[in-house]
Amino acid sequence: MSAPRAAAAPLADALRQHVHALAGTIGERNVFRPQALAAAEDYIAGAWRARGHAVGLQRYTARGVDCANVELALRGAARPGEIVVVGAHYDSVDGSPGADDNASAVAVLLELARMLAARPLARTVKLVAFVNEEPPFFFWGQMGSGVYAKAARARGDDIRLMCSLEMLGCYSDAPGSQRYPPLLRHFYPDRGNFVAFVSNLRSRRALKAAVAAFRASSGFPCESAALPAWIPGVGWSDQLSFWRAGYPAIMVTDTAFHRYPYYHTASDTPEKLDYARMAQVAEGLAGVLRPARRRRAALSPTAWARSTSKSNSCLPWPPVTFCVEASQRGCRSHVAPPDTGSWGVERSGEILDRTVRRHGRRIRAPNAVSRP
């Protein structure tokens, strides 16, 4: 076993323990099973309190059930007024124990508290376990993250980034294990062995910074895309609530139903998950939240070259309204402004018929794409 994997073994065991507690011992947890929902809340708050943290509860009533968002705040040393929110919903959909969706992300959230507490943070980091993300609350007013984001906006919280953790436990090296919305399959790998960073177009600068920080601190494969929110899956988690409140927000995910065959089923159980790779993702996310100067000092020359490569960016310049970026094992492909020789969609709505190069072959972009 290599040194990095050996070091990650205790973290993988801790993640497994959290998932088994939430999706195994507690099981399905939502307003239709209020005792299980309360047990999940108690488990999360208890895990943080056991490490000496003060935990806040934002309580409200949904469908006659007492519910709560669970929050842990790690105060920043240099710029405490600037806030980064990292959230994961802890409820599961009706009829599913919710191991990948979303006990996997809650497990990572719980362990981030331990990993981040060891070092001073520049900005204040708020770790929040959201209630009521799943139907019948998704998109509507009693969604836990919606309640939280509205309250934050009313207080005038200076949230610089919200990072939604959504399903982080499924990875596969099998060819064809990864699927995509229309068109995107031309620009991304067909193996589901990576973690994805996704945002709407307005949050693309925040996405670029988060991806660069992840790559600077982790060798785990990652892909990123800044896309119109109407594309299926792009806004299907708690980041949507923060977009609505006017905050930049991204989602980190294993791509859910585009990869995981047990999505929203009774078969979404703890033994299906890859805890070793979950641990690597958790370590990379901790690197995103730590001060930049500490990350940079720890880089190998190869990792630093990768993190600063121009092709690693999620193209932030003004003429672009649709951009995606892909990378795997040194292969880079992206949708970009016209002067790069790639394919892009301009604000004018003009469709540019260009070609992009990926894995040594040429792929012709579609001749007609609707402007978002």
XYZ file of C-alpha atoms in Angstrom:
372
model
C 0.000 0.000 0.000
C 1.375 3.429 -0.964
C 2.030 6.048 1.707
C -0.856 8.369 0.689
C -3.338 5.497 0.630
C -2.086 4.178 3.964
C -2.480 7.652 5.474
C -6.038 7.842 4.118
C -7.073 4.476 5.611
C -8.221 5.859 9.007
C -10.213 8.559 7.189
C -11.853 5.944 4.971
C -12.808 3.952 8.077
C -14.330 7.052 9.689
C -16.327 7.814 6.525
C -17.582 4.234 6.430
C -18.676 4.471 10.058
C -20.674 7.651 9.418
C -22.394 6.223 6.338
C -23.313 3.003 8.120
C -24.744 4.991 11.027
C -26.851 7.254 8.816
C -27.903 4.900 6.015
C -27.659 1.617 7.910
C -28.594 2.033 11.571
C -30.899 5.038 11.060
C -31.880 4.304 7.474
C -34.471 6.248 5.533
C -34.739 9.719 7.094
C -37.226 12.370 6.057
C -40.407 14.066 7.257
C -42.329 10.871 6.516
C -40.099 9.213 9.145
C -39.659 12.020 11.660
C -37.989 9.912 14.336
C -35.273 8.829 11.902
C -34.849 12.419 10.710
C -34.390 13.555 14.310
C -31.949 10.708 14.932
C -29.847 11.841 11.959
C -29.837 15.407 13.283
C -28.713 14.154 16.703
C -25.987 12.005 15.154
C -24.496 14.909 13.189
C -24.637 17.361 16.071
C -23.265 14.728 18.453
C -20.320 13.901 16.182
C -19.227 17.543 16.136
C -19.877 18.139 19.835
C -17.810 15.061 20.699
C -14.823 16.887 19.192
C -15.434 19.952 21.322
C -17.221 22.128 18.762
C -20.173 24.393 19.473
C -23.092 23.451 17.215
C -25.928 25.715 16.111
C -29.403 24.556 15.122
C -31.657 26.546 12.795
C -35.083 25.142 13.592
C -38.278 25.449 11.595
C -41.406 23.407 10.956
C -42.106 21.634 7.675
C -45.301 19.634 7.152
C -45.873 19.689 10.866
C -42.457 18.164 11.626
C -39.804 19.933 13.704
C -36.705 20.169 11.459
C -33.269 21.722 11.790
C -30.229 22.726 9.783
C -27.134 21.809 11.800
C -24.222 24.277 11.675
C -20.621 24.321 12.836
C -18.657 27.570 12.394
C -14.849 27.595 12.247
C -13.838 31.232 12.642
C -11.269 32.644 10.245
C -8.162 34.352 11.573
C -7.274 36.788 8.784
C -10.708 37.687 7.330
C -13.366 36.361 9.701
C -16.127 38.418 8.091
C -15.701 36.562 4.808
C -17.586 33.267 4.867
C -17.339 29.996 2.972
C -20.332 27.702 3.452
C -19.853 23.983 2.865
C -23.118 22.084 2.993
C -24.635 18.645 2.485
C -28.235 17.558 2.956
C -28.807 14.767 5.450
C -32.340 13.725 4.543
C -32.971 10.851 2.135
C -35.630 10.486 -0.519
C -38.790 8.578 0.358
C -38.148 4.837 0.009
C -34.348 4.940 0.097
C -31.793 4.599 2.925
C -29.675 7.172 1.074
C -26.110 5.889 1.391
C -24.643 7.738 -1.564
C -27.533 10.217 -1.596
C -26.536 11.745 0.683
C -24.903 10.051 3.684
C -21.657 9.959 1.695
C -21.475 13.757 1.512
C -22.553 14.189 5.143
C -19.750 11.833 6.172
C -17.236 14.006 4.313
C -18.760 17.113 5.917
C -18.349 15.597 9.397
C -14.699 14.729 8.795
C -13.909 18.133 7.286
C -14.452 19.589 10.760
C -11.613 17.471 12.096
C -9.291 18.133 9.174
C -9.821 21.905 9.200
C -9.663 22.419 12.961
C -5.961 21.531 13.035
C -4.893 24.701 11.172
C -5.876 28.359 11.258
C -8.231 29.374 8.474
C -8.118 32.676 6.622
C -11.891 32.957 6.159
C -14.663 31.697 8.386
C -15.845 28.271 7.227
C -19.387 27.219 8.103
C -20.127 23.522 7.785
C -23.880 23.016 7.471
C -25.923 19.828 7.311
C -29.141 20.829 5.557
C -32.496 19.208 6.107
C -35.262 18.725 3.508
C -33.426 18.818 0.202
C -35.341 15.888 -1.269
C -38.931 15.987 -2.617
C -41.457 17.266 -1.714
C -39.276 20.201 -0.608
C -36.750 20.520 -3.407
C -37.106 23.819 -5.273
C -39.739 25.154 -2.846
C -39.699 27.389 0.230
C -39.261 24.822 3.009
C -36.061 23.382 1.547
C -33.514 23.556 4.379
C -30.829 25.298 2.360
C -33.409 27.792 1.142
C -34.331 28.692 4.714
C -30.621 29.059 5.533
C -29.688 31.133 2.464
C -32.612 33.550 2.939
C -31.644 34.106 6.569
C -28.013 34.663 5.576
C -29.023 37.268 2.998
C -31.302 39.002 5.508
C -28.375 39.217 7.988
C -26.085 40.532 5.265
C -23.657 37.614 5.556
C -20.646 38.062 3.273
C -20.671 34.565 1.757
C -17.847 34.386 -0.780
C -18.564 30.796 -1.781
C -21.082 28.076 -1.090
C -19.934 24.520 -1.817
C -22.692 21.908 -1.997
C -21.535 18.322 -1.413
C -23.879 15.991 -3.286
C -23.225 12.252 -3.515
C -19.499 11.519 -3.201
C -19.272 7.740 -2.911
C -19.484 6.160 -6.380
C -16.398 5.720 -8.611
C -15.673 3.262 -11.407
C -12.796 2.599 -13.800
C -15.003 0.612 -16.171
C -15.328 1.994 -19.716
C -18.783 3.454 -20.294
C -19.505 3.850 -16.575
C -20.023 7.610 -16.931
C -22.965 9.256 -18.703
C -23.699 12.932 -19.422
C -26.396 15.330 -20.535
C -26.526 15.844 -24.317
C -23.345 17.193 -25.990
C -21.117 16.990 -22.903
C -20.046 13.419 -23.626
C -17.826 14.781 -26.406
C -15.669 16.684 -23.922
C -15.404 14.410 -20.904
C -14.112 10.873 -20.115
C -16.392 7.839 -20.289
C -15.091 6.359 -17.022
C -16.651 7.471 -13.772
C -13.419 7.611 -11.787
C -13.411 11.365 -11.101
C -15.165 13.894 -8.893
C -17.029 16.694 -10.657
C -17.142 20.400 -9.811
C -20.203 22.091 -11.312
C -21.596 25.633 -11.246
C -23.952 27.954 -13.040
C -22.432 30.547 -15.349
C -22.412 33.366 -12.805
C -20.330 31.277 -10.381
C -17.704 30.244 -12.929
C -14.925 32.360 -11.374
C -15.515 30.735 -7.992
C -15.551 27.357 -9.722
C -12.215 28.040 -11.386
C -10.590 28.986 -8.070
C -11.998 25.918 -6.269
C -10.852 23.515 -8.981
C -7.351 25.014 -9.041
C -7.123 24.666 -5.246
C -8.350 21.058 -5.365
C -5.795 20.124 -8.011
C -3.062 21.916 -6.086
C -3.700 19.802 -2.997
C -4.803 16.464 -4.472
C -3.902 14.161 -7.325
C -7.422 12.734 -7.439
C -9.007 13.099 -10.912
C -11.487 15.935 -11.192
C -13.540 17.490 -13.974
C -15.331 20.818 -13.970
C -18.116 22.557 -15.846
C -19.779 25.964 -15.668
C -23.110 25.451 -17.373
C -26.572 26.986 -17.746
C -28.655 26.052 -14.717
C -31.405 24.558 -16.882
C -29.223 21.613 -17.964
C -30.478 18.512 -16.082
C -28.563 17.991 -12.848
C -26.697 21.323 -12.763
C -28.983 22.919 -10.178
C -30.326 19.793 -8.528
C -29.000 20.310 -5.027
C -28.519 22.920 -2.322
C -26.407 25.269 -4.453
C -29.680 26.332 -6.111
C -30.828 28.031 -2.902
C -27.684 30.144 -2.766
C -27.895 31.123 -6.441
C -31.394 32.379 -5.717
C -30.078 34.406 -2.767
C -27.430 36.006 -4.982
C -24.403 34.085 -3.697
C -21.789 32.260 -5.807
C -22.146 28.522 -5.338
C -20.754 25.283 -6.750
C -21.580 21.600 -6.427
C -19.053 18.809 -5.844
C -20.462 15.444 -6.832
C -19.901 11.960 -8.209
C -22.538 13.032 -10.816
C -25.428 11.136 -9.182
C -27.746 9.429 -11.682
C -25.274 10.034 -14.507
C -23.094 7.357 -12.851
C -24.741 5.732 -9.841
C -27.236 2.994 -10.828
C -28.947 2.906 -7.416
C -29.912 6.582 -7.305
C -33.163 7.127 -5.359
C -33.782 3.412 -4.854
C -33.994 1.057 -1.888
C -30.658 -0.393 -3.057
C -28.691 2.770 -2.215
C -26.953 1.026 0.682
C -23.586 1.525 2.450
C -21.716 -1.430 0.935
C -22.044 0.076 -2.556
C -19.642 2.958 -1.841
C -15.906 3.364 -2.451
C -14.611 4.702 0.874
C -10.946 4.803 -0.134
C -11.681 7.203 -2.973
C -14.128 9.147 -0.829
C -11.237 9.761 1.565
C -9.082 11.143 -1.235
C -11.864 13.515 -2.247
C -12.290 14.636 1.369
C -8.586 15.407 1.642
C -8.705 17.425 -1.567
C -11.695 19.404 -0.319
C -9.884 20.192 2.920
C -7.088 21.584 0.759
C -9.558 23.870 -1.014
C -10.569 25.434 2.301
C -7.103 25.947 3.772
C -5.033 29.118 3.210
C -3.462 29.195 -0.248
C 0.109 29.730 0.922
C 0.021 26.475 2.870
C -1.275 24.542 -0.138
C 1.356 25.961 -2.475
C 4.263 25.084 -0.205
C 3.253 21.420 -0.224
C 3.013 21.024 -3.992
C 5.162 18.784 -6.099
C 6.439 20.382 -9.327
C 4.044 18.226 -11.370
C 1.026 19.190 -9.277
C 1.937 22.866 -9.376
C 2.339 22.787 -13.152
C -1.044 21.118 -13.451
C -2.762 23.615 -11.164
C -1.412 26.639 -13.024
C -1.916 25.294 -16.548
C -3.994 27.606 -18.710
C -6.021 24.662 -19.939
C -7.154 23.917 -16.387
C -9.378 26.979 -16.269
C -13.118 27.131 -16.527
C -12.868 29.984 -18.998
C -13.952 33.144 -17.156
C -13.569 35.871 -19.765
C -16.603 38.019 -20.678
C -17.427 36.883 -24.267
C -18.321 33.372 -23.098
C -21.725 32.340 -21.779
C -21.288 28.578 -22.145
C -18.064 26.939 -21.116
C -16.921 23.526 -20.025
C -13.488 22.272 -19.133
C -12.230 18.718 -19.020
C -8.998 17.088 -18.047
C -7.726 13.588 -17.492
C -4.170 12.261 -17.413
C -2.734 15.222 -19.259
C -5.481 15.385 -21.906
C -7.250 18.741 -21.922
C -10.328 19.753 -23.875
C -12.506 22.786 -23.448
C -15.169 24.922 -24.964
C -13.759 28.396 -25.320
C -13.948 31.802 -27.043
C -13.497 31.827 -30.825
C -9.934 33.138 -30.847
C -8.660 29.928 -29.227
C -9.597 27.825 -32.236
C -12.179 25.901 -30.233
C -15.951 26.050 -30.102
C -17.946 28.585 -28.135
C -21.253 30.402 -27.882
C -21.016 34.181 -27.822
C -23.363 36.651 -26.169
C -24.618 37.634 -29.611
C -25.945 34.107 -29.973
C -23.747 33.375 -32.995
C -22.957 29.675 -33.236
C -19.335 28.991 -34.051
C -18.726 25.785 -35.947
C -15.235 24.874 -34.771
C -13.431 21.739 -33.856
C -11.753 20.648 -30.684
C -8.995 18.125 -30.227
C -9.434 15.359 -27.638
C -7.385 12.223 -27.083
C -5.650 12.596 -30.445
C -8.780 12.769 -32.595
C -10.866 15.644 -33.917
C -14.488 16.092 -32.909
C -16.719 18.493 -34.809
C -18.988 20.631 -32.663
C -22.717 20.731 -33.481
C -23.855 23.277 -36.066
C -26.801 24.503 -34.034
C -27.093 24.946 -30.308
C -29.751 27.021 -28.550
C -28.436 29.976 -26.638
C -29.249 29.795 -22.924
